[in-house]
Tab-separated table of C-alpha atoms and ligand atoms in Angstrom:
chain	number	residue	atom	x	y	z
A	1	UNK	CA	7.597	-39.004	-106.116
A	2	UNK	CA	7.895	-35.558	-106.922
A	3	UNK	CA	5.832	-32.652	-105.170
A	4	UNK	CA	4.059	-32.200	-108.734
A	5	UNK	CA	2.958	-35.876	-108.522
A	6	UNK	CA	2.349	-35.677	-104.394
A	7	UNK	CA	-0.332	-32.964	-105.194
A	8	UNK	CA	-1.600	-34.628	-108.306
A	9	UNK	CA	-2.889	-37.665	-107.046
A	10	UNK	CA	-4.333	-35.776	-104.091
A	11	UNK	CA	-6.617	-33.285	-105.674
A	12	UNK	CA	-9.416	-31.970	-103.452
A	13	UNK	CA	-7.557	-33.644	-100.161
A	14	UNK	CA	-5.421	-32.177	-97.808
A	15	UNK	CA	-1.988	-32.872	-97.661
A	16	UNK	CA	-0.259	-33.795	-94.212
A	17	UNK	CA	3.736	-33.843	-93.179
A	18	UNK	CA	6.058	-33.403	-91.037
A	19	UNK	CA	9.460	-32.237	-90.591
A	20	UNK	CA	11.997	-33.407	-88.257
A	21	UNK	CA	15.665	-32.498	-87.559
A	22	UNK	CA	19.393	-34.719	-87.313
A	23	UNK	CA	19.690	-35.051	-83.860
A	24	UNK	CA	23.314	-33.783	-82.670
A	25	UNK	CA	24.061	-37.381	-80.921
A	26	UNK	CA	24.852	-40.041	-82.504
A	27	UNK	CA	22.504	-42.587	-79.958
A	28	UNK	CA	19.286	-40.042	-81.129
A	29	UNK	CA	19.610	-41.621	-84.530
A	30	UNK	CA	17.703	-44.689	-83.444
A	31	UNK	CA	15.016	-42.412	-81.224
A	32	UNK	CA	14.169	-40.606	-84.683
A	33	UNK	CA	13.777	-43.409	-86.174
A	34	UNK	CA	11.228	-44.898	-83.908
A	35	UNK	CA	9.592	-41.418	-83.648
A	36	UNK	CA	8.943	-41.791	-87.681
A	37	UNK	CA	8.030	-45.443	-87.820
A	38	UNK	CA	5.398	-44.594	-85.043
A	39	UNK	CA	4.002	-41.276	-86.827
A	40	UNK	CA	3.458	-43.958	-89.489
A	41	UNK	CA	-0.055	-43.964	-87.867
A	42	UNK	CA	-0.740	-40.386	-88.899
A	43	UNK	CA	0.175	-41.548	-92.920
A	44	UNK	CA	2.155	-38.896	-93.885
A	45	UNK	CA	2.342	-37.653	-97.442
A	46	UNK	CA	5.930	-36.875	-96.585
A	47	UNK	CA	8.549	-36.151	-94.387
A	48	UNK	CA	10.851	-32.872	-94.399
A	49	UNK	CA	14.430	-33.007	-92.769
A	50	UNK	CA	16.301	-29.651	-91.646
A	51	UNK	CA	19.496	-28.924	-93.136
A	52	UNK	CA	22.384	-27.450	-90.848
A	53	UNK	CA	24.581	-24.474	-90.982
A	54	UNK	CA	27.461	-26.991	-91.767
A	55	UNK	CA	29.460	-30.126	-91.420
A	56	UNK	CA	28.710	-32.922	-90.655
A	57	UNK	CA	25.449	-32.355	-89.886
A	58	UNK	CA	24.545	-31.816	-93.943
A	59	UNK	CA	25.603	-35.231	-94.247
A	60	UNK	CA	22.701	-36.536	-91.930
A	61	UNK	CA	20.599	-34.580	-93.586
A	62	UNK	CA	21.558	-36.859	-96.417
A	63	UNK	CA	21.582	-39.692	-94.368
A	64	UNK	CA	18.515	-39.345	-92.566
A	65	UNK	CA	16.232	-38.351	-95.581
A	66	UNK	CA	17.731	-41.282	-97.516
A	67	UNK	CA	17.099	-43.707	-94.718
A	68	UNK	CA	13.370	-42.459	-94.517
A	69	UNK	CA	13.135	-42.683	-98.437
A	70	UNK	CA	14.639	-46.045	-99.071
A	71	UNK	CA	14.300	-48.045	-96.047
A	72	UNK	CA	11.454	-46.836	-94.196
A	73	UNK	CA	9.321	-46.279	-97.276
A	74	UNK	CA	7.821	-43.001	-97.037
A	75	UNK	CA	8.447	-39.921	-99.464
A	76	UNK	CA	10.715	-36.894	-98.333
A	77	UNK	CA	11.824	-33.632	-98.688
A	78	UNK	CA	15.486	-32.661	-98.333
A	79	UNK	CA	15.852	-29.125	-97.093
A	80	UNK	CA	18.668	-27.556	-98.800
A	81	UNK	CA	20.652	-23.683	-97.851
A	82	UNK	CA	22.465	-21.172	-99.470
A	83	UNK	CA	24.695	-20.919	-96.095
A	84	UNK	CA	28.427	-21.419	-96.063
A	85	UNK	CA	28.212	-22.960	-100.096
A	86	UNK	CA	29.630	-22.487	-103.401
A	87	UNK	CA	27.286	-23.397	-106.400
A	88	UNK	CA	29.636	-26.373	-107.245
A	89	UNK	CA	29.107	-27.199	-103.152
A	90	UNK	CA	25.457	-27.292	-104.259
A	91	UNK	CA	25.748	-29.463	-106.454
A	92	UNK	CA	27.833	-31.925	-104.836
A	93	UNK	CA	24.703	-32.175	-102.377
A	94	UNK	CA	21.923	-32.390	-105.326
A	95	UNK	CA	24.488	-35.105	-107.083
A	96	UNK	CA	24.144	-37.128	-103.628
A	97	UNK	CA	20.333	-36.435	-102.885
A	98	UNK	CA	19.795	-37.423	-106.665
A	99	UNK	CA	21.550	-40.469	-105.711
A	100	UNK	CA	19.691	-41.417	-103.051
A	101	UNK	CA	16.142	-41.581	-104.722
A	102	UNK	CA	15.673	-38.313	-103.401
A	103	UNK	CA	13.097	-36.182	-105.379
A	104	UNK	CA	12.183	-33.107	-103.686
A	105	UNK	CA	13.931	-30.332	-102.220
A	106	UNK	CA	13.041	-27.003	-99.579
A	107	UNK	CA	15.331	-24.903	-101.108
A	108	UNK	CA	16.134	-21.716	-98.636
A	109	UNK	CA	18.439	-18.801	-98.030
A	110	UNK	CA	19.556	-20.161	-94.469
A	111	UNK	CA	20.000	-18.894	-90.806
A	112	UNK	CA	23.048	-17.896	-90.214
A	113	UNK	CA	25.475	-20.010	-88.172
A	114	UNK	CA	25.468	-19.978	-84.573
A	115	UNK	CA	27.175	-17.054	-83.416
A	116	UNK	CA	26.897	-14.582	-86.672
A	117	UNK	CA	24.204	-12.198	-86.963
A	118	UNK	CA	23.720	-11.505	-90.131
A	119	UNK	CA	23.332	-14.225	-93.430
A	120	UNK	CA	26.267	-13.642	-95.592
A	121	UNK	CA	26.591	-14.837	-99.125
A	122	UNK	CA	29.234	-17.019	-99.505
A	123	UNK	CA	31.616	-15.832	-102.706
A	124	UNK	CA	30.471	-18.470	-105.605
A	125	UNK	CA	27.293	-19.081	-103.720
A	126	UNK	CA	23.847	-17.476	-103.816
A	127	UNK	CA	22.603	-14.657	-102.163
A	128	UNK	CA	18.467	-15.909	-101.740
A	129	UNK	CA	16.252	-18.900	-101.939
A	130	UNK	CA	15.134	-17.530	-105.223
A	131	UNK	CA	18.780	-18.074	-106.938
A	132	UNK	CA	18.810	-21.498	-104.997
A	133	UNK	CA	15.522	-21.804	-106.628
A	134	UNK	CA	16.572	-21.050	-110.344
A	135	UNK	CA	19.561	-23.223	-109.893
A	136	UNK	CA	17.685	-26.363	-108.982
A	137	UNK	CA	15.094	-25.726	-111.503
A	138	UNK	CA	17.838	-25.667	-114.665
A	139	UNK	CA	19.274	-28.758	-113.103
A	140	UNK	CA	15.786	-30.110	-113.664
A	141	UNK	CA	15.967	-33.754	-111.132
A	142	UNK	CA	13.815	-32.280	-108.350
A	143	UNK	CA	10.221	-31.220	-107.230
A	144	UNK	CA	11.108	-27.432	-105.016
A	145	UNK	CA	9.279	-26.254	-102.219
A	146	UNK	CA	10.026	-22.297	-100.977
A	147	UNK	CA	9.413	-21.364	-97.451
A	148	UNK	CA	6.475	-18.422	-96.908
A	149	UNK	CA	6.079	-16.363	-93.693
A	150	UNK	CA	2.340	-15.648	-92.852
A	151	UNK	CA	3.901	-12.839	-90.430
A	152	UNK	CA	6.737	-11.726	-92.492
A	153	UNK	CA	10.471	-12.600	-93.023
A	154	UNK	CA	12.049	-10.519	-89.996
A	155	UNK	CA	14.451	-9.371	-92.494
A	156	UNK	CA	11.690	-8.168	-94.953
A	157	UNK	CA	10.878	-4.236	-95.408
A	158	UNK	CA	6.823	-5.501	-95.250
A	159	UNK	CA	4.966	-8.232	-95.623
A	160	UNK	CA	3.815	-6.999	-99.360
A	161	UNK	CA	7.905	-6.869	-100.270
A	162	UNK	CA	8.062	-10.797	-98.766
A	163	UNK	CA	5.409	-11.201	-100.763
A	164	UNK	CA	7.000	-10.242	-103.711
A	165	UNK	CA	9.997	-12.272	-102.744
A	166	UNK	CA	7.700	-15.558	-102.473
A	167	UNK	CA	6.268	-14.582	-106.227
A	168	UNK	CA	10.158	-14.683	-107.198
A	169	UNK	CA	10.694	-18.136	-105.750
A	170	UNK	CA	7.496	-19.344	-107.383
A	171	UNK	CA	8.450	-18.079	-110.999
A	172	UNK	CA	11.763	-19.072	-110.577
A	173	UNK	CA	10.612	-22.864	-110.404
A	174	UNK	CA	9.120	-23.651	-106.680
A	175	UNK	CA	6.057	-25.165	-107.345
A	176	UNK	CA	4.493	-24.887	-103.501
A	177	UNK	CA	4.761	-23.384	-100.311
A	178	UNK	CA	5.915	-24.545	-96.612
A	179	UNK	CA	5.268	-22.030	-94.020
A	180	UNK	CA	6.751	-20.739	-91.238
A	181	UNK	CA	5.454	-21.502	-87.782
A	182	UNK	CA	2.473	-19.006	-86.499
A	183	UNK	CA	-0.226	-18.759	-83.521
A	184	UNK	CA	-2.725	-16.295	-85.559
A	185	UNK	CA	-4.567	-18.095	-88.163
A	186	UNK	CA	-6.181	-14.480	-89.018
A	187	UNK	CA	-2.260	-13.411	-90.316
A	188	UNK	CA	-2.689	-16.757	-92.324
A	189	UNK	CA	-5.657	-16.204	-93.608
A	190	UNK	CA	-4.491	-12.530	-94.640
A	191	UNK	CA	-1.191	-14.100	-95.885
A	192	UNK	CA	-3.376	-16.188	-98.597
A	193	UNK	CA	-5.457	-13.515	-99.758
A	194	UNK	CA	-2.185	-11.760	-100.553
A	195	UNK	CA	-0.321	-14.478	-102.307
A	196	UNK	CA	-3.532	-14.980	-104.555
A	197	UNK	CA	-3.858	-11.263	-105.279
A	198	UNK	CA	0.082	-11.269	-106.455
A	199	UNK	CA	-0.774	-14.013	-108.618
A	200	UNK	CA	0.534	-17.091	-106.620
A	201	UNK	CA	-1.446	-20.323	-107.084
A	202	UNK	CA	0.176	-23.172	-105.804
A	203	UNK	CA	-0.487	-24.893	-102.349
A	204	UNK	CA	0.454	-23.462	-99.351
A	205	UNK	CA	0.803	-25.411	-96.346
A	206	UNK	CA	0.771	-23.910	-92.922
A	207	UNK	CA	3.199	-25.038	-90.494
A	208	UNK	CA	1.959	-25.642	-86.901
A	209	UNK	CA	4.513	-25.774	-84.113
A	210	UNK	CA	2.553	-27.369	-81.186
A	211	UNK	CA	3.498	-25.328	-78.051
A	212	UNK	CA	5.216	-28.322	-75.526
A	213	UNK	CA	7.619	-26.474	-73.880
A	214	UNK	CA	7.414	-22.596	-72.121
A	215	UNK	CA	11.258	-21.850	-73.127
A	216	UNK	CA	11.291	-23.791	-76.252
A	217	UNK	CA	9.208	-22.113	-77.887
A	218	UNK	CA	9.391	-18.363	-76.395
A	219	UNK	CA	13.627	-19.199	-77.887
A	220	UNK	CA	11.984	-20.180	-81.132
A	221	UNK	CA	9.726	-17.106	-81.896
A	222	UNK	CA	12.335	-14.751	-81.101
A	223	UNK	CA	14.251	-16.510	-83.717
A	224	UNK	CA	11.781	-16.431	-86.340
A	225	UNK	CA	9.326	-13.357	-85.492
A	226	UNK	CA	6.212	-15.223	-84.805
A	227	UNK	CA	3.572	-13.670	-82.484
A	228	UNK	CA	2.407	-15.575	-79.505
A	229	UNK	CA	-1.558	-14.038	-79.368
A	230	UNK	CA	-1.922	-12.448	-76.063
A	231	UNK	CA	-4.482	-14.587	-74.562
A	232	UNK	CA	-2.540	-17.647	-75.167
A	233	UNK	CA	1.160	-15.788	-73.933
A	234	UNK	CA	-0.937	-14.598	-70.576
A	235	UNK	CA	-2.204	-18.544	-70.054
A	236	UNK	CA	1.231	-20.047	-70.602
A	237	UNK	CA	3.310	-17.303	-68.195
A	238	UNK	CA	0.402	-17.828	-66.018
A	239	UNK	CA	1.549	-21.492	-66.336
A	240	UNK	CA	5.041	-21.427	-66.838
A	241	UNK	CA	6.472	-23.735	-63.890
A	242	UNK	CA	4.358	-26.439	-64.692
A	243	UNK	CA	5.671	-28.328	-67.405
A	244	UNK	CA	2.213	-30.781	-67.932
A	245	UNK	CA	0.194	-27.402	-67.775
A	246	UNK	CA	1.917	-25.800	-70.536
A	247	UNK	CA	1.795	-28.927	-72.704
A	248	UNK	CA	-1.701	-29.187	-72.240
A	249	UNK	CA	-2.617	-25.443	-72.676
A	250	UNK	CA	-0.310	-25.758	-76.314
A	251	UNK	CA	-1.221	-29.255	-77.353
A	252	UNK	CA	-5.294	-27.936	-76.730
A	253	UNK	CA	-4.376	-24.516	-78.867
A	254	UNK	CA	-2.689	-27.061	-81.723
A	255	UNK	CA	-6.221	-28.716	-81.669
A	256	UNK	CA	-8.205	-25.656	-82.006
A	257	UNK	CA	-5.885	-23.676	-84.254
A	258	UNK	CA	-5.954	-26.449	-87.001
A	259	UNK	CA	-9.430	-27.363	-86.550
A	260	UNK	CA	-10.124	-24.030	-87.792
A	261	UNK	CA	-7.688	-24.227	-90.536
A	262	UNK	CA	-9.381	-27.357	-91.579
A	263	UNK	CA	-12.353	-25.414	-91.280
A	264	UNK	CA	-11.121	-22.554	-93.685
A	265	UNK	CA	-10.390	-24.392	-96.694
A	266	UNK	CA	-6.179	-25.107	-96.011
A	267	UNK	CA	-4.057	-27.190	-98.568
A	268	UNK	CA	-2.692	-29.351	-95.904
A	269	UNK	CA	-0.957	-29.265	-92.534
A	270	UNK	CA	2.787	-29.162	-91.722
A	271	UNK	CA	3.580	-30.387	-88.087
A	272	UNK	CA	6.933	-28.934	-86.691
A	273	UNK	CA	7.338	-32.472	-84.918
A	274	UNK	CA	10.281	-31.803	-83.003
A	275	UNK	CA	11.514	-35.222	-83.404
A	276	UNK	CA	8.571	-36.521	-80.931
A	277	UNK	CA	5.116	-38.667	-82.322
A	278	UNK	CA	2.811	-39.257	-79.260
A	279	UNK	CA	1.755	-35.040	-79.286
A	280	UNK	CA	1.317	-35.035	-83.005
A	281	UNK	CA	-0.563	-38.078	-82.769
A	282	UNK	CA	-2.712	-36.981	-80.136
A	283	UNK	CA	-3.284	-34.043	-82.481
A	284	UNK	CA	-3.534	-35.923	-85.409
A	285	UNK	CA	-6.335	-37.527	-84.102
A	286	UNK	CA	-8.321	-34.663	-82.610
A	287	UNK	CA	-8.709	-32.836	-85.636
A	288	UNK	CA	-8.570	-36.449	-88.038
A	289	UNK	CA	-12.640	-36.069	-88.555
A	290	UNK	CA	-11.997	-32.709	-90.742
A	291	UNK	CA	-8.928	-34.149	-92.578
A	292	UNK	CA	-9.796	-35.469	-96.387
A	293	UNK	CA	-7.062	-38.039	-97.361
B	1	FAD	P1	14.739	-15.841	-98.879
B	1	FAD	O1	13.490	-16.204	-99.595
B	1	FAD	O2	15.972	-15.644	-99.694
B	1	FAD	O3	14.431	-14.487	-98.069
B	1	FAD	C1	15.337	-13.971	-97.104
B	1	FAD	C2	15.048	-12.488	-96.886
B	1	FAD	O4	15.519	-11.748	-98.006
B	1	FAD	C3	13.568	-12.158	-96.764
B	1	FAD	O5	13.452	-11.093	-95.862
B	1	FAD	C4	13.183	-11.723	-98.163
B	1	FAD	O6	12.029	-10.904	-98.188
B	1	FAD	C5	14.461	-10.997	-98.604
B	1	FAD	N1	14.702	-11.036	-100.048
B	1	FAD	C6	14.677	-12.116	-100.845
B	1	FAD	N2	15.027	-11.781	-102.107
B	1	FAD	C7	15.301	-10.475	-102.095
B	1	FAD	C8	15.752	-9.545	-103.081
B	1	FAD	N3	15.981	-9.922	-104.322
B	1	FAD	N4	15.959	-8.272	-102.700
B	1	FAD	C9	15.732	-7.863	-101.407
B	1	FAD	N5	15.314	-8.709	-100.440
B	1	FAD	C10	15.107	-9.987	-100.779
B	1	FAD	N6	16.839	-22.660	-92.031
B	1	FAD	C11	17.898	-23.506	-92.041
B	1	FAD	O7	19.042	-23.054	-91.874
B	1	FAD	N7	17.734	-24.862	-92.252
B	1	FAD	C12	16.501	-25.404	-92.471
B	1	FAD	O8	16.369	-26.618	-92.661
B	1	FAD	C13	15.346	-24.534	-92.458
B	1	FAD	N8	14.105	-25.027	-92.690
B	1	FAD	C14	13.047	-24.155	-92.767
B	1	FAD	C15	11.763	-24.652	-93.087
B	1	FAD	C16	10.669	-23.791	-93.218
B	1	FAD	C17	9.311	-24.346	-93.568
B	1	FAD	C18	10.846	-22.380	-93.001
B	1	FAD	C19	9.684	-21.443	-93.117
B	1	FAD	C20	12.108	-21.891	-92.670
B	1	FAD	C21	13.209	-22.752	-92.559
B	1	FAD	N9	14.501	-22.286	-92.261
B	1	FAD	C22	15.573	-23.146	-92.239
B	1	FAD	C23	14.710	-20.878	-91.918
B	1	FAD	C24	15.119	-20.026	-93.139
B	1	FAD	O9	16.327	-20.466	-93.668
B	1	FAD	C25	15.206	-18.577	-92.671
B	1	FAD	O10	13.949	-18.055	-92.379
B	1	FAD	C26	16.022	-17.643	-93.567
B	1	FAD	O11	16.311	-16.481	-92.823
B	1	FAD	C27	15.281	-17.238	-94.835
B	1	FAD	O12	15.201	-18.269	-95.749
B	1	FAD	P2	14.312	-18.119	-97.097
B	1	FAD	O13	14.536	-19.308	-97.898
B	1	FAD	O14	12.929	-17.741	-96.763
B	1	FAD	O15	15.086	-16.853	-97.735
């Protein structure tokens, strides 16, 4: 089913997903797996799976969104990248997604690989998600989501210009929004108001990253820019040798944070489920009273 259809036939409800990642061992496979028949409790409306800078691990992107598609019977969102491809590399991969039942796509620029800096374009390939975008649009097979950062791209001059970027991706055939992970539901909140004063109406789902580990996640917001608010920063350095402390601290912001989300009117929640179900469960059902399916 495509993301048109997803949305459709949920009007007025909130939409909830997840998105997991191919483990880099082969024995992880079957731990995923149990991780998304078990986060079967928490009915998702779909599941995203990461795409990698390269190799083989494209190829269980492939593998692991067909296997949740076709075997384990829930819908599912490829994520695709400009990194390290050609448009004809492109659409090898849409060929074999198309192939494999499936529909929809997250169609992004990239990271760059481990060890370069910078994203290069890749000569025949595209230089943004909103080329990506266009591209997958003419080909016509799949519902698009674009990614949206409530706290700005790092790479973008201002949050207006990212903005402007996200309008792009939306014209040029996305037809909603996954965000990036964030700790301040205010820059949320402000990030909406924006997008419907530039004339974007589609839904916008805000991803949630529950906070489970100290250096985890302190590694993953240098990557991507997000601000830890300083109350909860101060609590988890306070905390920082004690592993169950610092999963309780994040797992009881998770609750609160999306409560008020829930609270304020969002399209939907997108877990960042880290391959693991018993946290987003636990979440799941602390906030399940304020969730319309
Ligand atoms: P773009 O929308 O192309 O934007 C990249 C930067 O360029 C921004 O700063 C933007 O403002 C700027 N820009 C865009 N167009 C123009 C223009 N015409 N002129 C000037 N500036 C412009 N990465 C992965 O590698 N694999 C994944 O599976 C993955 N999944 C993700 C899932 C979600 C929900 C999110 C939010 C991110 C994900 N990422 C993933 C990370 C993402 O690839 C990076 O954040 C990347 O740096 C930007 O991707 P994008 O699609 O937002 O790029």
């Amino acid at each position: 089913m495509k993301f048109s259809d997803i949305y459709n036939n949920k009007k007025g409800k909130h939409i909830i997903s997840y998105e997991v990642f191919p483990p880099k061992n082969d024995m992880d496979f079957n731990s995923l797996y149990r991780t998304i028949e078990d986060l079967k409790d928490i009915n998702p409306d779909y599941v995203s799976v990461t795409y990698g800078a390269g190799g083989s691990n494209r190829n269980r992107t492939l593998e692991i969104a067909s296997t949740i598609k076709n075997k384990i019977g829930i819908e599912v969102v490829a994520h695709l990248t400009c990194v390290n491809a050609t448009v004809h590399d492109t659409d090898l991969m849409l060929e074999c997604f198309k192939k494999e039942n499936i529909e929809n796509v997250l169609a992004l620029r990239g990271d760059p690989p481990q060890g370069q800096e910078n994203f290069t374009q890749t000569i025949g390939g595209f230089a943004y998600a909103s080329e990506l975008i266009a591209h997958i649009s003419k080909n016509g097979n799949f519902g698009i989501a674009a990614a949206g950062y409530p706290e700005k791209h790092p790479e973008a001059a201002s949050l207006e210009a990212d903005v402007e970027n996200l309008k792009r991706k939306i014209d040029n055939g996305a037809t909603n929004v996954i965000t990036q992970l964030f700790f301040n539901n205010d820059s949320f909140y402000r990030y909406r108001d924006l997008c419907g004063k530039k004339n974007i109406n589609v839904k916008i789902e805000p991803g949630i990253m529950p906070i489970l580990n100290f250096k985890s996640i302190q590694r993953m917001v240098h990557l991507c820019g997000a601000k830890i608010p300083a109350k909860l920063l101060g609590d988890l350095e306070k905390n920082q040798e004690n592993i169950s402390a610092i999963k309780k601290i994040g797992i009881d912001y998770a609750i609160e944070q999306i409560a008020n989300l829930l609270d304020n009117q969002v399209d939907g929640i997108h877990f960042y489920a880290m391959n693991k179900s018993e946290d987003i469960k636990s979440i799941y059902n602390a906030v399940k009273s304020k969730i319309i399916r």
